[in-house]
mmCIF file of C-alpha atoms and ligand atoms in Angstrom:
data_model
loop_
_atom_site.group_PDB
_atom_site.id
_atom_site.type_symbol
_atom_site.label_atom_id
_atom_site.label_comp_id
_atom_site.label_asym_id
_atom_site.label_seq_id
_atom_site.Cartn_x
_atom_site.Cartn_y
_atom_site.Cartn_z
ATOM 1 C CA MET A 1 -11.618 27.342 5.757
ATOM 2 C CA SER A 2 -12.650 23.764 4.995
ATOM 3 C CA HIS A 3 -15.145 22.199 7.376
ATOM 4 C CA LEU A 4 -12.769 19.434 8.437
ATOM 5 C CA ARG A 5 -10.104 21.944 9.473
ATOM 6 C CA LYS A 6 -12.533 24.259 11.186
ATOM 7 C CA TYR A 7 -14.300 21.612 13.303
ATOM 8 C CA PRO A 8 -13.966 20.634 16.030
ATOM 9 C CA ASP A 9 -12.435 23.602 17.867
ATOM 10 C CA GLN A 10 -9.536 23.135 20.300
ATOM 11 C CA GLU A 11 -11.853 21.963 23.060
ATOM 12 C CA GLY A 12 -13.509 19.441 20.790
ATOM 13 C CA PHE A 13 -16.717 21.383 20.112
ATOM 14 C CA PHE A 14 -18.743 21.329 16.924
ATOM 15 C CA GLY A 15 -20.778 24.455 17.638
ATOM 16 C CA LYS A 16 -22.338 23.740 21.016
ATOM 17 C CA PHE A 17 -22.052 19.952 20.681
ATOM 18 C CA GLY A 18 -19.196 17.632 21.577
ATOM 19 C CA GLY A 19 -16.563 18.655 24.102
ATOM 20 C CA SER A 20 -15.435 16.487 26.957
ATOM 21 C CA PHE A 21 -17.580 15.917 30.038
ATOM 22 C CA ILE A 22 -15.606 13.309 31.916
ATOM 23 C CA PRO A 23 -14.451 12.491 35.456
ATOM 24 C CA PRO A 24 -11.296 14.463 36.395
ATOM 25 C CA GLU A 25 -9.240 11.261 36.675
ATOM 26 C CA LEU A 26 -9.893 10.556 33.005
ATOM 27 C CA GLU A 27 -8.894 14.012 31.777
ATOM 28 C CA PRO A 28 -5.105 13.524 31.619
ATOM 29 C CA HIS A 29 -5.565 10.282 29.682
ATOM 30 C CA MET A 30 -7.878 11.839 27.094
ATOM 31 C CA ALA A 31 -5.472 14.779 26.793
ATOM 32 C CA ALA A 32 -2.602 12.335 26.201
ATOM 33 C CA ILE A 33 -4.543 10.561 23.452
ATOM 34 C CA ARG A 34 -5.443 13.900 21.862
ATOM 35 C CA ASP A 35 -1.849 15.187 21.922
ATOM 36 C CA ALA A 36 -0.477 11.900 20.616
ATOM 37 C CA TYR A 37 -3.076 11.831 17.852
ATOM 38 C CA LEU A 38 -2.362 15.383 16.717
ATOM 39 C CA ARG A 39 1.385 14.777 16.691
ATOM 40 C CA ILE A 40 1.719 11.171 15.539
ATOM 41 C CA SER A 41 -1.074 10.936 12.971
ATOM 42 C CA ARG A 42 0.534 13.711 10.918
ATOM 43 C CA SER A 43 4.017 12.159 10.883
ATOM 44 C CA ALA A 44 5.281 10.513 7.706
ATOM 45 C CA PRO A 45 5.955 7.072 9.258
ATOM 46 C CA PHE A 46 2.387 6.880 10.629
ATOM 47 C CA ILE A 47 0.817 8.039 7.362
ATOM 48 C CA ASN A 48 2.880 5.608 5.304
ATOM 49 C CA GLU A 49 2.190 2.651 7.575
ATOM 50 C CA LEU A 50 -1.553 3.371 7.520
ATOM 51 C CA LYS A 51 -1.511 3.668 3.715
ATOM 52 C CA HIS A 52 0.231 0.325 3.472
ATOM 53 C CA ILE A 53 -2.339 -1.276 5.802
ATOM 54 C CA ARG A 54 -5.267 0.209 3.869
ATOM 55 C CA LYS A 55 -4.048 -1.288 0.623
ATOM 56 C CA HIS A 56 -2.419 -4.574 1.577
ATOM 57 C CA PHE A 57 -4.407 -5.675 4.630
ATOM 58 C CA GLN A 58 -7.833 -4.074 4.282
ATOM 59 C CA GLY A 59 -8.046 -4.386 0.497
ATOM 60 C CA ARG A 60 -8.751 -0.702 -0.161
ATOM 61 C CA PRO A 61 -9.890 1.101 -2.142
ATOM 62 C CA THR A 62 -13.342 -0.493 -2.034
ATOM 63 C CA PRO A 63 -15.226 0.028 -5.319
ATOM 64 C CA VAL A 64 -18.003 2.427 -6.274
ATOM 65 C CA ALA A 65 -20.524 0.827 -8.659
ATOM 66 C CA TYR A 66 -23.726 1.759 -10.483
ATOM 67 C CA ALA A 67 -26.783 -0.126 -9.166
ATOM 68 C CA GLY A 68 -28.314 -0.319 -12.640
ATOM 69 C CA ASN A 69 -31.049 -2.914 -12.152
ATOM 70 C CA LEU A 70 -32.387 -1.260 -9.044
ATOM 71 C CA SER A 71 -32.198 2.240 -10.529
ATOM 72 C CA GLU A 72 -34.126 1.153 -13.624
ATOM 73 C CA LYS A 73 -36.852 -0.452 -11.546
ATOM 74 C CA LEU A 74 -37.231 2.695 -9.471
ATOM 75 C CA GLY A 75 -37.430 4.763 -12.658
ATOM 76 C CA GLY A 76 -35.863 7.960 -11.310
ATOM 77 C CA ALA A 77 -32.417 9.110 -10.250
ATOM 78 C CA ALA A 78 -29.432 6.755 -10.584
ATOM 79 C CA ILE A 79 -28.143 4.953 -7.496
ATOM 80 C CA TYR A 80 -24.430 4.310 -6.983
ATOM 81 C CA LEU A 81 -23.053 2.143 -4.191
ATOM 82 C CA LYS A 82 -19.858 2.670 -2.215
ATOM 83 C CA ARG A 83 -19.059 -0.973 -1.487
ATOM 84 C CA GLU A 84 -17.731 -0.730 2.059
ATOM 85 C CA ASP A 85 -19.082 -4.242 2.594
ATOM 86 C CA LEU A 86 -15.973 -5.325 0.685
ATOM 87 C CA ASN A 87 -13.627 -3.779 3.238
ATOM 88 C CA HIS A 88 -11.821 -6.540 5.206
ATOM 89 C CA THR A 89 -14.123 -7.872 8.006
ATOM 90 C CA GLY A 90 -17.146 -6.737 5.998
ATOM 91 C CA ALA A 91 -17.801 -3.229 7.267
ATOM 92 C CA HIS A 92 -16.356 0.256 7.523
ATOM 93 C CA LYS A 93 -15.380 -0.031 11.185
ATOM 94 C CA LEU A 94 -11.953 -1.488 10.425
ATOM 95 C CA ASN A 95 -11.018 1.904 8.930
ATOM 96 C CA HIS A 96 -10.850 3.577 12.315
ATOM 97 C CA CYS A 97 -9.860 0.477 14.283
ATOM 98 C CA MET A 98 -6.649 0.101 12.299
ATOM 99 C CA GLY A 99 -5.991 3.816 12.814
ATOM 100 C CA GLU A 100 -6.688 3.699 16.557
ATOM 101 C CA ALA A 101 -4.650 0.528 17.032
ATOM 102 C CA LEU A 102 -1.736 1.969 15.067
ATOM 103 C CA LEU A 103 -1.883 5.054 17.281
ATOM 104 C CA ALA A 104 -1.971 2.818 20.384
ATOM 105 C CA LYS A 105 1.117 1.016 19.105
ATOM 106 C CA HIS A 106 2.952 4.315 18.562
ATOM 107 C CA MET A 107 1.951 5.321 22.122
ATOM 108 C CA GLY A 108 3.481 2.116 23.495
ATOM 109 C CA LYS A 109 0.177 0.562 24.634
ATOM 110 C CA THR A 110 -0.360 -3.189 24.700
ATOM 111 C CA LYS A 111 -4.098 -3.706 25.112
ATOM 112 C CA LEU A 112 -7.251 -2.506 23.340
ATOM 113 C CA ILE A 113 -10.648 -2.210 25.058
ATOM 114 C CA ALA A 114 -14.004 -1.476 23.445
ATOM 115 C CA GLU A 115 -17.726 -2.001 23.478
ATOM 116 C CA THR A 116 -19.691 -3.468 20.604
ATOM 117 C CA GLY A 117 -23.344 -3.492 19.498
ATOM 118 C CA ALA A 118 -23.884 -5.675 16.457
ATOM 119 C CA GLY A 119 -20.417 -7.100 17.051
ATOM 120 C CA GLN A 120 -18.980 -5.341 13.999
ATOM 121 C CA HIS A 121 -16.810 -2.988 16.033
ATOM 122 C CA GLY A 122 -15.679 -5.849 18.248
ATOM 123 C CA VAL A 123 -14.693 -7.932 15.232
ATOM 124 C CA ALA A 124 -12.899 -4.977 13.663
ATOM 125 C CA LEU A 125 -10.991 -4.160 16.838
ATOM 126 C CA ALA A 126 -10.140 -7.811 17.521
ATOM 127 C CA THR A 127 -8.820 -7.955 13.954
ATOM 128 C CA ALA A 128 -6.666 -4.888 14.527
ATOM 129 C CA ALA A 129 -5.413 -6.311 17.838
ATOM 130 C CA ALA A 130 -4.428 -9.583 16.172
ATOM 131 C CA TYR A 131 -2.651 -7.696 13.364
ATOM 132 C CA PHE A 132 -0.613 -5.643 15.832
ATOM 133 C CA GLY A 133 -0.129 -8.464 18.361
ATOM 134 C CA MET A 134 -2.078 -6.722 21.128
ATOM 135 C CA GLU A 135 -4.483 -7.962 23.792
ATOM 136 C CA CYS A 136 -8.163 -7.212 23.192
ATOM 137 C CA GLU A 137 -11.167 -7.000 25.562
ATOM 138 C CA ILE A 138 -14.665 -6.522 24.111
ATOM 139 C CA HIS A 139 -17.749 -5.588 26.177
ATOM 140 C CA MET A 140 -21.055 -6.678 24.697
ATOM 141 C CA GLY A 141 -24.677 -6.644 25.926
ATOM 142 C CA GLU A 142 -26.223 -10.062 26.517
ATOM 143 C CA VAL A 143 -29.122 -9.245 24.185
ATOM 144 C CA ASP A 144 -26.679 -8.558 21.364
ATOM 145 C CA ILE A 145 -24.576 -11.628 22.171
ATOM 146 C CA ALA A 146 -27.681 -13.780 21.649
ATOM 147 C CA LYS A 147 -28.574 -12.011 18.400
ATOM 148 C CA GLU A 148 -25.152 -11.757 16.777
ATOM 149 C CA HIS A 149 -23.758 -15.215 17.266
ATOM 150 C CA PRO A 150 -21.433 -15.319 14.208
ATOM 151 C CA ASN A 151 -19.649 -12.132 15.250
ATOM 152 C CA VAL A 152 -19.187 -13.449 18.786
ATOM 153 C CA THR A 153 -17.548 -16.553 17.337
ATOM 154 C CA ARG A 154 -15.363 -14.422 15.066
ATOM 155 C CA MET A 155 -14.095 -12.344 17.977
ATOM 156 C CA LYS A 156 -13.189 -15.495 19.891
ATOM 157 C CA LEU A 157 -11.324 -16.914 16.899
ATOM 158 C CA LEU A 158 -9.437 -13.611 16.633
ATOM 159 C CA GLY A 159 -8.254 -14.063 20.208
ATOM 160 C CA ALA A 160 -10.372 -11.427 21.952
ATOM 161 C CA THR A 161 -11.824 -11.778 25.461
ATOM 162 C CA ILE A 162 -15.570 -11.101 25.531
ATOM 163 C CA VAL A 163 -17.133 -9.517 28.613
ATOM 164 C CA PRO A 164 -20.938 -10.078 28.636
ATOM 165 C CA VAL A 165 -22.866 -7.072 30.004
ATOM 166 C CA GLY A 166 -25.948 -8.074 31.992
ATOM 167 C CA PHE A 167 -27.275 -4.824 33.482
ATOM 168 C CA GLY A 168 -29.906 -2.343 32.210
ATOM 169 C CA GLY A 169 -31.164 -2.950 28.686
ATOM 170 C CA ARG A 170 -28.160 -5.248 28.073
ATOM 171 C CA THR A 171 -27.348 -3.636 24.706
ATOM 172 C CA LEU A 172 -24.935 -1.063 23.308
ATOM 173 C CA LYS A 173 -25.402 1.738 25.847
ATOM 174 C CA GLU A 174 -24.606 -0.519 28.795
ATOM 175 C CA ALA A 175 -21.681 -2.038 26.899
ATOM 176 C CA VAL A 176 -20.165 1.454 26.555
ATOM 177 C CA ASP A 177 -20.547 2.041 30.322
ATOM 178 C CA SER A 178 -18.939 -1.291 31.094
ATOM 179 C CA ALA A 179 -16.019 -0.788 28.693
ATOM 180 C CA PHE A 180 -15.334 2.663 30.140
ATOM 181 C CA MET A 181 -15.222 1.281 33.698
ATOM 182 C CA SER A 182 -12.756 -1.371 32.630
ATOM 183 C CA TYR A 183 -10.555 1.144 30.811
ATOM 184 C CA LEU A 184 -10.416 3.337 33.939
ATOM 185 C CA LYS A 185 -8.773 0.480 35.836
ATOM 186 C CA ASP A 186 -5.624 0.741 33.719
ATOM 187 C CA PRO A 187 -5.536 3.671 31.314
ATOM 188 C CA GLU A 188 -1.722 3.640 31.130
ATOM 189 C CA THR A 189 -1.187 0.481 29.148
ATOM 190 C CA THR A 190 -4.605 0.186 27.498
ATOM 191 C CA MET A 191 -6.241 2.156 24.719
ATOM 192 C CA TYR A 192 -9.976 2.657 24.701
ATOM 193 C CA ALA A 193 -11.058 2.424 21.071
ATOM 194 C CA ILE A 194 -14.568 3.752 20.695
ATOM 195 C CA GLY A 195 -16.806 2.331 17.955
ATOM 196 C CA SER A 196 -18.101 5.495 16.328
ATOM 197 C CA VAL A 197 -17.806 9.285 16.105
ATOM 198 C CA VAL A 198 -19.005 9.590 19.708
ATOM 199 C CA GLY A 199 -17.479 9.905 23.175
ATOM 200 C CA PRO A 200 -15.354 12.713 24.600
ATOM 201 C CA HIS A 201 -12.861 14.718 22.528
ATOM 202 C CA PRO A 202 -10.736 13.618 20.660
ATOM 203 C CA PHE A 203 -12.693 10.502 19.630
ATOM 204 C CA PRO A 204 -15.335 12.098 17.357
ATOM 205 C CA MET A 205 -12.572 13.907 15.449
ATOM 206 C CA MET A 206 -10.168 10.993 15.355
ATOM 207 C CA VAL A 207 -12.736 8.443 14.191
ATOM 208 C CA ARG A 208 -14.070 10.842 11.547
ATOM 209 C CA ASP A 209 -10.580 11.490 10.220
ATOM 210 C CA PHE A 210 -9.763 7.775 9.998
ATOM 211 C CA GLN A 211 -13.119 7.100 8.305
ATOM 212 C CA SER A 212 -12.755 9.955 5.809
ATOM 213 C CA VAL A 213 -10.798 7.597 3.555
ATOM 214 C CA MET A 214 -14.191 6.377 2.259
ATOM 215 C CA GLY A 215 -15.334 9.840 1.240
ATOM 216 C CA PHE A 216 -12.089 10.807 -0.460
ATOM 217 C CA GLU A 217 -11.974 7.528 -2.378
ATOM 218 C CA ALA A 218 -15.653 7.752 -3.357
ATOM 219 C CA ARG A 219 -15.267 11.287 -4.658
ATOM 220 C CA GLU A 220 -12.530 10.243 -7.069
ATOM 221 C CA GLN A 221 -14.195 6.970 -8.040
ATOM 222 C CA PHE A 222 -17.539 8.596 -8.736
ATOM 223 C CA ALA A 223 -15.920 11.089 -11.107
ATOM 224 C CA GLU A 224 -13.965 8.310 -12.785
ATOM 225 C CA ILE A 225 -16.950 6.086 -13.568
ATOM 226 C CA THR A 226 -19.540 8.760 -14.374
ATOM 227 C CA GLY A 227 -17.430 11.498 -15.938
ATOM 228 C CA ARG A 228 -19.308 13.899 -13.657
ATOM 229 C CA ALA A 229 -17.490 15.818 -10.971
ATOM 230 C CA LEU A 230 -19.907 15.163 -8.127
ATOM 231 C CA PRO A 231 -23.036 13.206 -7.171
ATOM 232 C CA ASP A 232 -26.185 15.219 -6.393
ATOM 233 C CA HIS A 233 -26.872 13.305 -3.178
ATOM 234 C CA VAL A 234 -24.842 11.295 -0.713
ATOM 235 C CA VAL A 235 -26.771 9.009 1.649
ATOM 236 C CA ALA A 236 -25.570 7.106 4.718
ATOM 237 C CA CYS A 237 -27.165 5.526 7.775
ATOM 238 C CA VAL A 238 -26.529 7.085 11.178
ATOM 239 C CA GLY A 239 -26.093 5.122 14.384
ATOM 240 C CA GLY A 240 -23.309 6.975 16.159
ATOM 241 C CA GLY A 241 -22.518 8.361 12.740
ATOM 242 C CA SER A 242 -19.048 7.165 11.711
ATOM 243 C CA ASN A 243 -19.796 5.714 8.291
ATOM 244 C CA ALA A 244 -21.863 8.809 7.516
ATOM 245 C CA MET A 245 -19.158 11.261 8.644
ATOM 246 C CA GLY A 246 -16.572 9.242 6.730
ATOM 247 C CA ILE A 247 -18.374 9.457 3.419
ATOM 248 C CA PHE A 248 -19.685 13.005 4.022
ATOM 249 C CA ALA A 249 -16.084 14.141 4.628
ATOM 250 C CA GLY A 250 -15.376 13.819 0.908
ATOM 251 C CA PHE A 251 -18.217 16.183 -0.052
ATOM 252 C CA ILE A 252 -18.931 18.442 2.895
ATOM 253 C CA ASP A 253 -17.378 21.571 1.369
ATOM 254 C CA ASP A 254 -19.360 21.110 -1.872
ATOM 255 C CA GLU A 255 -22.561 22.991 -1.125
ATOM 256 C CA ASP A 256 -24.212 21.556 -4.265
ATOM 257 C CA VAL A 257 -24.014 18.017 -2.930
ATOM 258 C CA ALA A 258 -27.018 17.261 -0.718
ATOM 259 C CA LEU A 259 -26.011 15.116 2.263
ATOM 260 C CA HIS A 260 -28.582 12.801 3.858
ATOM 261 C CA GLY A 261 -28.232 10.990 7.181
ATOM 262 C CA VAL A 262 -30.722 8.179 7.786
ATOM 263 C CA GLU A 263 -31.837 7.132 11.252
ATOM 264 C CA PRO A 264 -33.792 4.043 12.376
ATOM 265 C CA HIS A 265 -37.497 4.755 12.857
ATOM 266 C CA GLY A 266 -37.980 1.194 14.114
ATOM 267 C CA THR A 267 -41.602 0.179 14.630
ATOM 268 C CA GLY A 268 -43.196 3.486 15.672
ATOM 269 C CA THR A 269 -42.927 6.980 17.155
ATOM 270 C CA GLU A 270 -43.174 6.066 20.880
ATOM 271 C CA LEU A 271 -40.042 6.095 23.036
ATOM 272 C CA GLY A 272 -38.579 2.606 22.936
ATOM 273 C CA GLN A 273 -39.832 1.878 19.422
ATOM 274 C CA HIS A 274 -37.083 3.662 17.479
ATOM 275 C CA ALA A 275 -33.593 5.164 17.745
ATOM 276 C CA ALA A 276 -34.146 8.306 15.655
ATOM 277 C CA THR A 277 -32.055 10.538 17.866
ATOM 278 C CA ILE A 278 -31.824 13.578 15.647
ATOM 279 C CA SER A 279 -35.467 13.419 14.557
ATOM 280 C CA TYR A 280 -36.873 13.239 18.117
ATOM 281 C CA GLY A 281 -33.996 14.006 20.486
ATOM 282 C CA GLU A 282 -33.095 16.941 22.686
ATOM 283 C CA GLU A 283 -29.798 18.308 23.905
ATOM 284 C CA GLY A 284 -28.079 16.251 26.561
ATOM 285 C CA ILE A 285 -24.847 14.674 27.743
ATOM 286 C CA ILE A 286 -24.140 10.988 27.281
ATOM 287 C CA HIS A 287 -20.855 9.079 27.535
ATOM 288 C CA GLY A 288 -18.794 12.219 28.018
ATOM 289 C CA PHE A 289 -20.056 14.450 25.199
ATOM 290 C CA LYS A 290 -22.938 16.771 24.369
ATOM 291 C CA CYS A 291 -25.312 15.823 21.556
ATOM 292 C CA LEU A 292 -28.935 15.374 20.633
ATOM 293 C CA MET A 293 -30.226 12.397 22.544
ATOM 294 C CA LEU A 294 -33.390 10.475 23.349
ATOM 295 C CA LYS A 295 -34.380 10.885 26.999
ATOM 296 C CA ASP A 296 -36.914 9.170 29.218
ATOM 297 C CA ALA A 297 -39.177 11.054 31.654
ATOM 298 C CA GLU A 298 -36.311 11.367 34.177
ATOM 299 C CA GLY A 299 -33.929 12.769 31.572
ATOM 300 C CA ASN A 300 -31.851 9.590 31.358
ATOM 301 C CA PRO A 301 -30.954 7.945 28.030
ATOM 302 C CA ALA A 302 -34.177 6.376 26.745
ATOM 303 C CA PRO A 303 -34.590 2.743 25.710
ATOM 304 C CA VAL A 304 -34.206 2.438 21.940
ATOM 305 C CA HIS A 305 -35.077 -0.074 19.253
ATOM 306 C CA SER A 306 -33.867 -0.784 15.757
ATOM 307 C CA ILE A 307 -33.934 -3.908 13.639
ATOM 308 C CA ALA A 308 -30.212 -3.151 13.162
ATOM 309 C CA SER A 309 -28.243 -3.622 16.404
ATOM 310 C CA GLY A 310 -25.546 -1.265 15.156
ATOM 311 C CA LEU A 311 -28.000 1.636 15.107
ATOM 312 C CA ASP A 312 -29.711 1.315 18.494
ATOM 313 C CA TYR A 313 -27.954 4.025 20.457
ATOM 314 C CA PRO A 314 -29.833 6.843 22.256
ATOM 315 C CA GLY A 315 -27.140 9.431 21.431
ATOM 316 C CA VAL A 316 -25.506 10.492 18.172
ATOM 317 C CA GLY A 317 -22.163 11.984 17.168
ATOM 318 C CA PRO A 318 -21.769 15.661 18.111
ATOM 319 C CA GLU A 319 -20.811 16.596 14.555
ATOM 320 C CA HIS A 320 -24.136 15.230 13.276
ATOM 321 C CA SER A 321 -25.998 17.169 15.959
ATOM 322 C CA PHE A 322 -24.193 20.269 14.718
ATOM 323 C CA LEU A 323 -24.693 19.544 11.000
ATOM 324 C CA HIS A 324 -28.401 19.060 11.668
ATOM 325 C CA GLU A 325 -28.626 22.410 13.422
ATOM 326 C CA SER A 326 -26.609 24.207 10.739
ATOM 327 C CA GLY A 327 -28.781 22.608 8.052
ATOM 328 C CA ARG A 328 -25.817 21.291 6.034
ATOM 329 C CA VAL A 329 -27.063 17.697 6.350
ATOM 330 C CA SER A 330 -30.725 16.589 6.136
ATOM 331 C CA TYR A 331 -31.726 13.810 8.490
ATOM 332 C CA ALA A 332 -34.584 11.421 7.802
ATOM 333 C CA ALA A 333 -35.759 8.214 9.453
ATOM 334 C CA VAL A 334 -36.931 4.967 7.844
ATOM 335 C CA SER A 335 -38.906 2.147 9.467
ATOM 336 C CA ASP A 336 -37.895 -1.460 10.043
ATOM 337 C CA GLU A 337 -40.382 -2.404 7.286
ATOM 338 C CA GLU A 338 -38.850 -0.071 4.687
ATOM 339 C CA THR A 339 -35.415 -1.276 5.733
ATOM 340 C CA LEU A 340 -36.360 -4.905 5.148
ATOM 341 C CA ASN A 341 -37.639 -4.105 1.658
ATOM 342 C CA ALA A 342 -34.342 -2.437 0.816
ATOM 343 C CA PHE A 343 -32.411 -5.355 2.321
ATOM 344 C CA TYR A 344 -34.263 -7.858 0.108
ATOM 345 C CA ALA A 345 -34.165 -5.581 -2.958
ATOM 346 C CA LEU A 346 -30.397 -5.111 -3.000
ATOM 347 C CA GLY A 347 -29.849 -8.849 -2.784
ATOM 348 C CA ARG A 348 -32.435 -9.740 -5.397
ATOM 349 C CA TYR A 349 -31.703 -7.007 -7.934
ATOM 350 C CA GLU A 350 -28.013 -6.266 -7.430
ATOM 351 C CA GLY A 351 -26.477 -9.400 -5.929
ATOM 352 C CA VAL A 352 -25.383 -7.559 -2.792
ATOM 353 C CA ILE A 353 -26.816 -8.496 0.630
ATOM 354 C CA PRO A 354 -26.327 -5.395 2.774
ATOM 355 C CA ALA A 355 -26.110 -5.118 6.546
ATOM 356 C CA LEU A 356 -29.458 -4.106 8.064
ATOM 357 C CA GLU A 357 -27.744 -0.874 9.132
ATOM 358 C CA SER A 358 -26.781 -0.073 5.538
ATOM 359 C CA ALA A 359 -30.259 -1.099 4.333
ATOM 360 C CA HIS A 360 -31.585 1.987 6.160
ATOM 361 C CA ALA A 361 -29.486 4.225 3.909
ATOM 362 C CA LEU A 362 -30.601 2.282 0.871
ATOM 363 C CA ALA A 363 -34.281 2.492 1.853
ATOM 364 C CA HIS A 364 -34.044 6.276 1.976
ATOM 365 C CA ALA A 365 -32.077 6.382 -1.282
ATOM 366 C CA MET A 366 -34.788 4.294 -2.972
ATOM 367 C CA LYS A 367 -37.460 6.809 -1.913
ATOM 368 C CA LEU A 368 -35.254 9.671 -3.038
ATOM 369 C CA ALA A 369 -34.546 8.003 -6.399
ATOM 370 C CA LYS A 370 -38.285 7.721 -7.111
ATOM 371 C CA ASP A 371 -38.765 11.430 -6.342
ATOM 372 C CA ARG A 372 -35.805 12.759 -8.318
ATOM 373 C CA PRO A 373 -35.300 13.028 -12.089
ATOM 374 C CA ALA A 374 -33.297 10.497 -14.110
ATOM 375 C CA GLY A 375 -30.399 12.916 -14.567
ATOM 376 C CA GLU A 376 -29.531 12.983 -10.873
ATOM 377 C CA CYS A 377 -27.077 10.686 -9.105
ATOM 378 C CA ILE A 378 -27.358 9.328 -5.574
ATOM 379 C CA LEU A 379 -24.307 7.824 -3.891
ATOM 380 C CA VAL A 380 -25.179 5.418 -1.062
ATOM 381 C CA ASN A 381 -22.722 4.127 1.474
ATOM 382 C CA VAL A 382 -23.174 0.370 1.846
ATOM 383 C CA SER A 383 -21.435 0.428 5.212
ATOM 384 C CA GLY A 384 -21.338 -3.347 5.652
ATOM 385 C CA ARG A 385 -22.378 -6.748 4.386
ATOM 386 C CA GLY A 386 -25.452 -8.601 5.601
ATOM 387 C CA ASP A 387 -24.086 -12.075 6.370
ATOM 388 C CA LYS A 388 -24.413 -11.386 10.097
ATOM 389 C CA ASP A 389 -28.129 -10.603 9.635
ATOM 390 C CA ILE A 390 -29.403 -13.313 7.283
ATOM 391 C CA ASP A 391 -30.470 -15.889 9.901
ATOM 392 C CA TYR A 392 -32.240 -13.255 11.990
ATOM 393 C CA VAL A 393 -34.070 -11.834 8.967
ATOM 394 C CA VAL A 394 -35.147 -15.140 7.466
ATOM 395 C CA GLU A 395 -36.287 -16.620 10.809
ATOM 396 C CA ASN A 396 -38.350 -13.556 11.685
ATOM 397 C CA PHE A 397 -39.491 -12.153 8.342
ATOM 398 C CA GLY A 398 -38.921 -14.824 5.709
ATOM 399 C CA ASP A 399 -36.769 -14.747 2.592
ATOM 400 C CA GLY A 400 -38.695 -11.947 0.892
ATOM 401 C CA ALA A 401 -40.138 -14.177 -1.848
ATOM 402 C CA GLY A 402 -43.398 -12.790 -3.214
ATOM 403 C CA ARG A 403 -43.004 -9.557 -1.279
ATOM 404 C CA PRO A 404 -43.423 -6.396 -3.371
ATOM 405 C CA LEU A 405 -40.154 -4.552 -2.831
ATOM 406 C CA ILE A 406 -40.332 -1.455 -4.969
HETATM 407 C C1 PLP B 1 -21.794 -0.143 13.323
HETATM 408 C C2 PLP B 1 -22.360 -0.063 12.013
HETATM 409 C C3 PLP B 1 -23.097 1.044 11.603
HETATM 410 C C4 PLP B 1 -23.453 2.169 12.532
HETATM 411 O O1 PLP B 1 -22.376 2.901 13.030
HETATM 412 P P1 PLP B 1 -22.015 4.329 12.507
HETATM 413 O O2 PLP B 1 -20.990 4.797 13.454
HETATM 414 O O3 PLP B 1 -23.273 5.154 12.548
HETATM 415 O O4 PLP B 1 -21.510 4.184 11.134
HETATM 416 C C5 PLP B 1 -23.542 1.092 10.307
HETATM 417 N N1 PLP B 1 -23.312 0.082 9.437
HETATM 418 C C6 PLP B 1 -22.624 -1.008 9.808
HETATM 419 C C7 PLP B 1 -22.412 -2.091 8.800
HETATM 420 C C8 PLP B 1 -22.125 -1.119 11.090
HETATM 421 O O5 PLP B 1 -21.445 -2.208 11.432
#
């Protein structure tokens, strides 16, 4: 049986990870979303409407292209880019937001609630809400609000209400807690639209399925432009893990394709210096699901750091936890420094400024390309564009001029 059909099981488990560990009052609402998803998302009207949206609103399919200049400089395997930065709103997150919002519409709901880290999920959901004429409430940590000003402005222009979150570390983890509390006040008419392949069942499955459009497109496009059936490697960054699961979905049953998930190693190995959950984490429960997570001395979610706000989450999708344990996907971590080099390199050599999140995937792909022979092909998911990051990067690290990048 194909991986995507086999996992998760009926209870939402990927091996021992996933499931649903939620307050009893939330259970009927999650069950309703799950049942509606399983029924509605397979109906012809839903499928056709989503196809129409993908093409005429989002601008899909996004291209796959050979990064020739960069590959030649590295002198090893060839790097190909899946240009998800060209998806409407500039990142992959709209893929599942349009799906979740369409489901909410079919369920008769009128309001969408979510958390956001870098602001990408908030922008994507606010976009979906505007498209469907729904209300939208976005919870965001104060630290991220200060750092991601353009996305905050975008959300406001799209008509969303922003709820600043001022407790704890004031970043993504607290924003999730805050959004969940707000959703619990009125789960009948609102839909909680999570930002990644995390949370209780059915979210990890639903978000993966909506994101799989990237993997299925990339598989066909890669064959079309190379004349080869499959790439040797597929590389994606992992925060919660949605862009990675989306692109992996197209290749997961092909055992010959090596899949690589890339985590943020930040500035060091101490707790609080990175967010490399799979590399350093242990089993635990966070936000209603079981996964590998980073814990502090008391066993609570640890403080995390990444140069990319979209990656600083102490948990990770249950399917990634499972794919790590089964060995089907290899997980590596790259530092802020390596990420910056990749960020500058893609702009300078390929004319594409990637999101700092995506630059993690690229940094790992660049190392891999140097190690692998010229005949091999590496497909990298450029999950988003870097416009949101340019001021932060240039103010703190300069424009990269004179810096050796390769
Ligand atoms: C949010 C975000 C990520 C991280 O989220 P995943 O669920 O791990 O994909 C990666 N890249 C971009 C551009 C993002 O906005």
